[in-house]
PDB file of C-alpha atoms in Angstrom:
ATOM      1  CA  UNK B 130     -44.527   0.847  -3.754  1.00  0.00           C
ATOM      2  CA  UNK B 131     -43.897   0.991  -0.077  1.00  0.00           C
ATOM      3  CA  UNK B 132     -44.354   4.267   1.817  1.00  0.00           C
ATOM      4  CA  UNK B 133     -40.755   5.432   1.534  1.00  0.00           C
ATOM      5  CA  UNK B 134     -40.710   4.842  -2.252  1.00  0.00           C
ATOM      6  CA  UNK B 135     -44.059   6.584  -2.608  1.00  0.00           C
ATOM      7  CA  UNK B 136     -42.812   9.625  -0.706  1.00  0.00           C
ATOM      8  CA  UNK B 137     -39.697   9.791  -2.925  1.00  0.00           C
ATOM      9  CA  UNK B 138     -41.829   9.484  -6.062  1.00  0.00           C
ATOM     10  CA  UNK B 139     -44.183  12.257  -4.939  1.00  0.00           C
ATOM     11  CA  UNK B 140     -41.228  14.511  -4.155  1.00  0.00           C
ATOM     12  CA  UNK B 141     -39.735  13.843  -7.600  1.00  0.00           C
ATOM     13  CA  UNK B 142     -43.054  14.467  -9.367  1.00  0.00           C
ATOM     14  CA  UNK B 143     -44.366  17.423  -7.354  1.00  0.00           C
ATOM     15  CA  UNK B 144     -41.169  18.993  -6.070  1.00  0.00           C
ATOM     16  CA  UNK B 145     -39.901  19.170  -2.517  1.00  0.00           C
ATOM     17  CA  UNK B 146     -42.093  22.146  -1.551  1.00  0.00           C
ATOM     18  CA  UNK B 147     -45.405  20.773  -2.834  1.00  0.00           C
ATOM     19  CA  UNK B 148     -44.645  17.263  -1.632  1.00  0.00           C
ATOM     20  CA  UNK B 149     -43.401  18.132   1.841  1.00  0.00           C
ATOM     21  CA  UNK B 150     -45.092  15.045   3.192  1.00  0.00           C
ATOM     22  CA  UNK B 151     -44.138  13.773   6.603  1.00  0.00           C
ATOM     23  CA  UNK B 152     -44.365  10.112   7.454  1.00  0.00           C
ATOM     24  CA  UNK B 153     -46.778  11.183  10.193  1.00  0.00           C
ATOM     25  CA  UNK B 154     -49.271  12.238   7.514  1.00  0.00           C
ATOM     26  CA  UNK B 155     -48.311   9.734   4.789  1.00  0.00           C
ATOM     27  CA  UNK B 156     -49.132   6.525   6.634  1.00  0.00           C
ATOM     28  CA  UNK B 157     -52.516   7.680   8.010  1.00  0.00           C
ATOM     29  CA  UNK B 158     -53.384   8.778   4.457  1.00  0.00           C
ATOM     30  CA  UNK B 159     -52.369   5.372   3.107  1.00  0.00           C
ATOM     31  CA  UNK B 160     -54.602   3.740   5.735  1.00  0.00           C
ATOM     32  CA  UNK B 161     -57.538   5.968   4.682  1.00  0.00           C
ATOM     33  CA  UNK B 162     -56.956   5.098   1.005  1.00  0.00           C
ATOM     34  CA  UNK B 163     -56.852   1.431   1.957  1.00  0.00           C
ATOM     35  CA  UNK B 164     -60.065   1.722   3.988  1.00  0.00           C
ATOM     36  CA  UNK B 165     -61.757   3.354   0.986  1.00  0.00           C
ATOM     37  CA  UNK B 166     -60.671   0.418  -1.189  1.00  0.00           C
ATOM     38  CA  UNK B 167     -58.465   2.544  -3.454  1.00  0.00           C
ATOM     39  CA  UNK B 168     -55.215   0.782  -2.545  1.00  0.00           C
ATOM     40  CA  UNK B 169     -54.402  -2.615  -1.132  1.00  0.00           C
ATOM     41  CA  UNK B 170     -51.433  -4.200   0.579  1.00  0.00           C
ATOM     42  CA  UNK B 171     -49.364  -6.413  -1.679  1.00  0.00           C
ATOM     43  CA  UNK B 172     -46.906  -8.976  -0.340  1.00  0.00           C
ATOM     44  CA  UNK B 173     -44.404  -7.537   2.109  1.00  0.00           C
ATOM     45  CA  UNK B 174     -40.822  -7.163   0.944  1.00  0.00           C
ATOM     46  CA  UNK B 175     -38.436  -8.546   3.505  1.00  0.00           C
ATOM     47  CA  UNK B 176     -35.960  -5.991   4.792  1.00  0.00           C
ATOM     48  CA  UNK B 177     -32.319  -6.943   4.296  1.00  0.00           C
ATOM     49  CA  UNK B 178     -29.635  -6.419   6.927  1.00  0.00           C
ATOM     50  CA  UNK B 179     -28.116  -3.586   4.854  1.00  0.00           C
ATOM     51  CA  UNK B 180     -31.436  -1.706   4.675  1.00  0.00           C
ATOM     52  CA  UNK B 181     -32.211  -1.890   8.391  1.00  0.00           C
ATOM     53  CA  UNK B 182     -30.293   0.553  10.605  1.00  0.00           C
ATOM     54  CA  UNK B 183     -28.858  -0.835  13.830  1.00  0.00           C
ATOM     55  CA  UNK B 184     -31.253  -1.051  16.791  1.00  0.00           C
ATOM     56  CA  UNK B 185     -34.354  -1.033  14.586  1.00  0.00           C
ATOM     57  CA  UNK B 186     -36.846  -3.694  13.546  1.00  0.00           C
ATOM     58  CA  UNK B 187     -36.368  -6.007  10.570  1.00  0.00           C
ATOM     59  CA  UNK B 188     -40.094  -6.000   9.868  1.00  0.00           C
ATOM     60  CA  UNK B 189     -40.743  -6.150   6.136  1.00  0.00           C
ATOM     61  CA  UNK B 190     -41.995  -3.087   4.343  1.00  0.00           C
ATOM     62  CA  UNK B 191     -45.651  -2.952   3.430  1.00  0.00           C
ATOM     63  CA  UNK B 192     -46.044  -2.553  -0.309  1.00  0.00           C
ATOM     64  CA  UNK B 193     -49.164  -0.787  -1.559  1.00  0.00           C
ATOM     65  CA  UNK B 194     -50.833  -1.345  -4.903  1.00  0.00           C
ATOM     66  CA  UNK B 195     -53.605   0.708  -6.497  1.00  0.00           C
ATOM     67  CA  UNK B 196     -56.890  -1.140  -7.021  1.00  0.00           C
ATOM     68  CA  UNK B 197     -59.261  -0.895  -9.986  1.00  0.00           C
ATOM     69  CA  UNK B 198     -61.463   1.358  -7.826  1.00  0.00           C
ATOM     70  CA  UNK B 199     -58.394   3.470  -7.010  1.00  0.00           C
ATOM     71  CA  UNK B 200     -57.585   3.872 -10.704  1.00  0.00           C
ATOM     72  CA  UNK B 201     -61.179   4.901 -11.328  1.00  0.00           C
ATOM     73  CA  UNK B 202     -61.041   7.448  -8.485  1.00  0.00           C
ATOM     74  CA  UNK B 203     -57.720   8.819  -9.773  1.00  0.00           C
ATOM     75  CA  UNK B 204     -59.242   9.262 -13.244  1.00  0.00           C
ATOM     76  CA  UNK B 205     -62.177  11.152 -11.679  1.00  0.00           C
ATOM     77  CA  UNK B 206     -59.831  13.414  -9.707  1.00  0.00           C
ATOM     78  CA  UNK B 207     -57.610  14.362 -12.640  1.00  0.00           C
ATOM     79  CA  UNK B 208     -60.682  15.048 -14.775  1.00  0.00           C
ATOM     80  CA  UNK B 209     -61.830  17.769 -12.337  1.00  0.00           C
ATOM     81  CA  UNK B 210     -61.392  21.327 -13.560  1.00  0.00           C
ATOM     82  CA  UNK B 211     -63.156  23.428 -10.916  1.00  0.00           C
ATOM     83  CA  UNK B 212     -61.823  26.345  -8.860  1.00  0.00           C
ATOM     84  CA  UNK B 213     -59.928  24.024  -6.505  1.00  0.00           C
ATOM     85  CA  UNK B 214     -57.632  23.187  -9.438  1.00  0.00           C
ATOM     86  CA  UNK B 215     -56.580  26.842  -9.867  1.00  0.00           C
ATOM     87  CA  UNK B 216     -55.147  27.453  -6.392  1.00  0.00           C
ATOM     88  CA  UNK B 217     -51.450  26.912  -5.697  1.00  0.00           C
ATOM     89  CA  UNK B 218     -51.674  23.390  -4.271  1.00  0.00           C
ATOM     90  CA  UNK B 219     -54.420  22.058  -6.523  1.00  0.00           C
ATOM     91  CA  UNK B 220     -52.846  23.454  -9.662  1.00  0.00           C
ATOM     92  CA  UNK B 221     -49.429  21.959  -8.957  1.00  0.00           C
ATOM     93  CA  UNK B 222     -50.855  18.500  -8.322  1.00  0.00           C
ATOM     94  CA  UNK B 223     -53.090  18.576 -11.399  1.00  0.00           C
ATOM     95  CA  UNK B 224     -50.290  19.964 -13.562  1.00  0.00           C
ATOM     96  CA  UNK B 225     -48.006  17.098 -12.482  1.00  0.00           C
ATOM     97  CA  UNK B 226     -50.540  14.691 -14.026  1.00  0.00           C
ATOM     98  CA  UNK B 227     -51.368  16.687 -17.190  1.00  0.00           C
ATOM     99  CA  UNK B 228     -49.912  13.912 -19.375  1.00  0.00           C
ATOM    100  CA  UNK B 229     -52.860  11.755 -18.215  1.00  0.00           C
ATOM    101  CA  UNK B 230     -55.457  14.531 -18.589  1.00  0.00           C
ATOM    102  CA  UNK B 231     -57.460  15.310 -21.716  1.00  0.00           C
ATOM    103  CA  UNK B 232     -56.808  18.539 -23.625  1.00  0.00           C
ATOM    104  CA  UNK B 233     -60.138  20.212 -22.794  1.00  0.00           C
ATOM    105  CA  UNK B 234     -59.578  19.699 -19.055  1.00  0.00           C
ATOM    106  CA  UNK B 235     -55.984  20.941 -19.292  1.00  0.00           C
ATOM    107  CA  UNK B 236     -57.183  24.095 -21.061  1.00  0.00           C
ATOM    108  CA  UNK B 237     -59.911  24.789 -18.472  1.00  0.00           C
ATOM    109  CA  UNK B 238     -57.392  24.400 -15.642  1.00  0.00           C
ATOM    110  CA  UNK B 239     -54.745  26.558 -17.356  1.00  0.00           C
ATOM    111  CA  UNK B 240     -57.258  29.300 -18.166  1.00  0.00           C
ATOM    112  CA  UNK B 241     -58.659  29.230 -14.613  1.00  0.00           C
ATOM    113  CA  UNK B 242     -55.160  29.413 -13.159  1.00  0.00           C
ATOM    114  CA  UNK B 243     -54.315  32.348 -15.440  1.00  0.00           C
ATOM    115  CA  UNK B 244     -57.415  34.233 -14.236  1.00  0.00           C
ATOM    116  CA  UNK B 245     -56.474  33.542 -10.611  1.00  0.00           C
ATOM    117  CA  UNK B 246     -52.901  34.771 -11.094  1.00  0.00           C
ATOM    118  CA  UNK B 247     -54.086  37.821 -13.054  1.00  0.00           C
ATOM    119  CA  UNK B 248     -56.360  38.710 -10.105  1.00  0.00           C
ATOM    120  CA  UNK B 249     -53.433  38.261  -7.707  1.00  0.00           C
ATOM    121  CA  UNK B 250     -51.247  40.427  -9.981  1.00  0.00           C
ATOM    122  CA  UNK B 251     -53.852  43.198 -10.066  1.00  0.00           C
ATOM    123  CA  UNK B 252     -54.154  43.077  -6.269  1.00  0.00           C
ATOM    124  CA  UNK B 253     -50.393  43.496  -5.920  1.00  0.00           C
ATOM    125  CA  UNK B 254     -50.387  46.361  -8.419  1.00  0.00           C
ATOM    126  CA  UNK B 255     -53.145  48.020  -6.406  1.00  0.00           C
ATOM    127  CA  UNK B 256     -51.191  47.633  -3.145  1.00  0.00           C
ATOM    128  CA  UNK B 257     -48.044  49.007  -4.754  1.00  0.00           C
ATOM    129  CA  UNK B 258     -49.942  51.919  -6.273  1.00  0.00           C
ATOM    130  CA  UNK B 259     -51.719  52.895  -3.056  1.00  0.00           C
ATOM    131  CA  UNK B 260     -49.240  52.055  -0.338  1.00  0.00           C
ATOM    132  CA  UNK B 261     -45.756  52.191  -1.893  1.00  0.00           C
ATOM    133  CA  UNK B 262     -44.792  55.372  -0.036  1.00  0.00           C
ATOM    134  CA  UNK B 263     -45.868  53.864   3.323  1.00  0.00           C
ATOM    135  CA  UNK B 264     -43.922  50.629   2.929  1.00  0.00           C
ATOM    136  CA  UNK B 265     -40.349  50.183   4.059  1.00  0.00           C
ATOM    137  CA  UNK B 266     -37.787  49.236   1.400  1.00  0.00           C
ATOM    138  CA  UNK B 267     -37.839  45.506   2.212  1.00  0.00           C
ATOM    139  CA  UNK B 268     -41.609  45.164   2.270  1.00  0.00           C
ATOM    140  CA  UNK B 269     -41.793  47.114  -0.988  1.00  0.00           C
ATOM    141  CA  UNK B 270     -39.190  44.800  -2.527  1.00  0.00           C
ATOM    142  CA  UNK B 271     -41.157  41.767  -1.364  1.00  0.00           C
ATOM    143  CA  UNK B 272     -44.312  43.168  -3.021  1.00  0.00           C
ATOM    144  CA  UNK B 273     -42.365  43.838  -6.234  1.00  0.00           C
ATOM    145  CA  UNK B 274     -40.999  40.302  -6.136  1.00  0.00           C
ATOM    146  CA  UNK B 275     -44.545  38.929  -5.824  1.00  0.00           C
ATOM    147  CA  UNK B 276     -45.693  41.096  -8.724  1.00  0.00           C
ATOM    148  CA  UNK B 277     -42.757  39.938 -10.853  1.00  0.00           C
ATOM    149  CA  UNK B 278     -43.539  36.288 -10.039  1.00  0.00           C
ATOM    150  CA  UNK B 279     -47.193  36.808 -11.053  1.00  0.00           C
ATOM    151  CA  UNK B 280     -46.199  38.440 -14.332  1.00  0.00           C
ATOM    152  CA  UNK B 281     -43.798  35.571 -15.139  1.00  0.00           C
ATOM    153  CA  UNK B 282     -46.431  32.978 -14.315  1.00  0.00           C
ATOM    154  CA  UNK B 283     -49.056  34.697 -16.489  1.00  0.00           C
ATOM    155  CA  UNK B 284     -46.595  34.681 -19.436  1.00  0.00           C
ATOM    156  CA  UNK B 285     -45.797  31.016 -18.783  1.00  0.00           C
ATOM    157  CA  UNK B 286     -49.512  30.116 -18.621  1.00  0.00           C
ATOM    158  CA  UNK B 287     -50.226  32.019 -21.823  1.00  0.00           C
ATOM    159  CA  UNK B 288     -47.471  30.028 -23.555  1.00  0.00           C
ATOM    160  CA  UNK B 289     -48.927  26.760 -22.250  1.00  0.00           C
ATOM    161  CA  UNK B 290     -52.449  27.763 -23.331  1.00  0.00           C
ATOM    162  CA  UNK B 291     -51.210  28.662 -26.830  1.00  0.00           C
ATOM    163  CA  UNK B 292     -49.425  25.308 -27.041  1.00  0.00           C
ATOM    164  CA  UNK B 293     -52.546  23.442 -25.904  1.00  0.00           C
ATOM    165  CA  UNK B 294     -54.742  25.226 -28.432  1.00  0.00           C
ATOM    166  CA  UNK B 295     -52.315  24.415 -31.244  1.00  0.00           C
ATOM    167  CA  UNK B 296     -51.903  20.810 -30.104  1.00  0.00           C
ATOM    168  CA  UNK B 297     -48.196  21.197 -29.257  1.00  0.00           C
ATOM    169  CA  UNK B 298     -46.606  19.876 -26.091  1.00  0.00           C
ATOM    170  CA  UNK B 299     -44.676  22.307 -23.856  1.00  0.00           C
ATOM    171  CA  UNK B 300     -41.064  22.957 -24.827  1.00  0.00           C
ATOM    172  CA  UNK B 301     -38.598  20.928 -22.829  1.00  0.00           C
ATOM    173  CA  UNK B 302     -35.367  22.666 -21.838  1.00  0.00           C
ATOM    174  CA  UNK B 303     -32.229  21.419 -23.539  1.00  0.00           C
ATOM    175  CA  UNK B 304     -30.395  19.614 -20.756  1.00  0.00           C
ATOM    176  CA  UNK B 305     -27.055  19.851 -22.556  1.00  0.00           C
ATOM    177  CA  UNK B 306     -26.875  23.676 -22.553  1.00  0.00           C
ATOM    178  CA  UNK B 307     -26.327  26.227 -19.830  1.00  0.00           C
ATOM    179  CA  UNK B 308     -26.372  23.601 -17.097  1.00  0.00           C
ATOM    180  CA  UNK B 309     -29.856  22.412 -18.058  1.00  0.00           C
ATOM    181  CA  UNK B 310     -31.359  25.895 -17.934  1.00  0.00           C
ATOM    182  CA  UNK B 311     -33.531  27.270 -20.685  1.00  0.00           C
ATOM    183  CA  UNK B 312     -31.685  29.600 -22.979  1.00  0.00           C
ATOM    184  CA  UNK B 313     -34.718  31.805 -23.577  1.00  0.00           C
ATOM    185  CA  UNK B 314     -36.401  34.110 -21.091  1.00  0.00           C
ATOM    186  CA  UNK B 315     -39.409  31.904 -20.471  1.00  0.00           C
ATOM    187  CA  UNK B 316     -40.611  31.960 -16.873  1.00  0.00           C
ATOM    188  CA  UNK B 317     -40.103  29.008 -14.566  1.00  0.00           C
ATOM    189  CA  UNK B 318     -43.067  26.917 -13.433  1.00  0.00           C
ATOM    190  CA  UNK B 319     -45.051  28.178 -10.427  1.00  0.00           C
ATOM    191  CA  UNK B 320     -43.353  27.743  -7.102  1.00  0.00           C
ATOM    192  CA  UNK B 321     -39.895  27.627  -8.704  1.00  0.00           C
ATOM    193  CA  UNK B 322     -37.506  30.496  -9.268  1.00  0.00           C
ATOM    194  CA  UNK B 323     -35.028  30.778 -12.086  1.00  0.00           C
ATOM    195  CA  UNK B 324     -32.174  30.102  -9.618  1.00  0.00           C
ATOM    196  CA  UNK B 325     -33.744  26.811  -8.468  1.00  0.00           C
ATOM    197  CA  UNK B 326     -33.582  25.229 -11.895  1.00  0.00           C
ATOM    198  CA  UNK B 327     -31.124  22.347 -12.221  1.00  0.00           C
TER     199      UNK B 327
END
């Protein structure tokens, strides 16, 4: 893929919030991956007149291809299950590639994420219990919203963990009903609210 295609693919896979990648950070990252030997430049695709806006260059797009070493490095990265995979960014990226991750690793990551969110939930409960009377209505509502999001995510993680232990894949929403929304009350994935679902 060339850089623009790669950025679109990352946005589709990770979501617009997690994959808010600027071209100013994408291309230096691609150069670092190339320097490490994990990707290589394939033949350039010539830009057509329709693809090139007026007053810009017709230079062909550089197409990048993953190398054998890059595939090996990717396999190493998705096999990691340490604390960095439980935080918001690390979890989202690892979760996006769960289909390529073994069951034991998926379980370790899901259980670690659940512990992290349970700790966050308890912290919010503590704040609400101690400081609720000192908070203004909007700050209090924001804290309640955070607590609600944590509780939904813990339920969602528990469902995923139960599915993993039983060998079942996660339930996929029925696209043909309710505008693609789930008909049950299952929580949305982390970083997404019920209203953001397609």
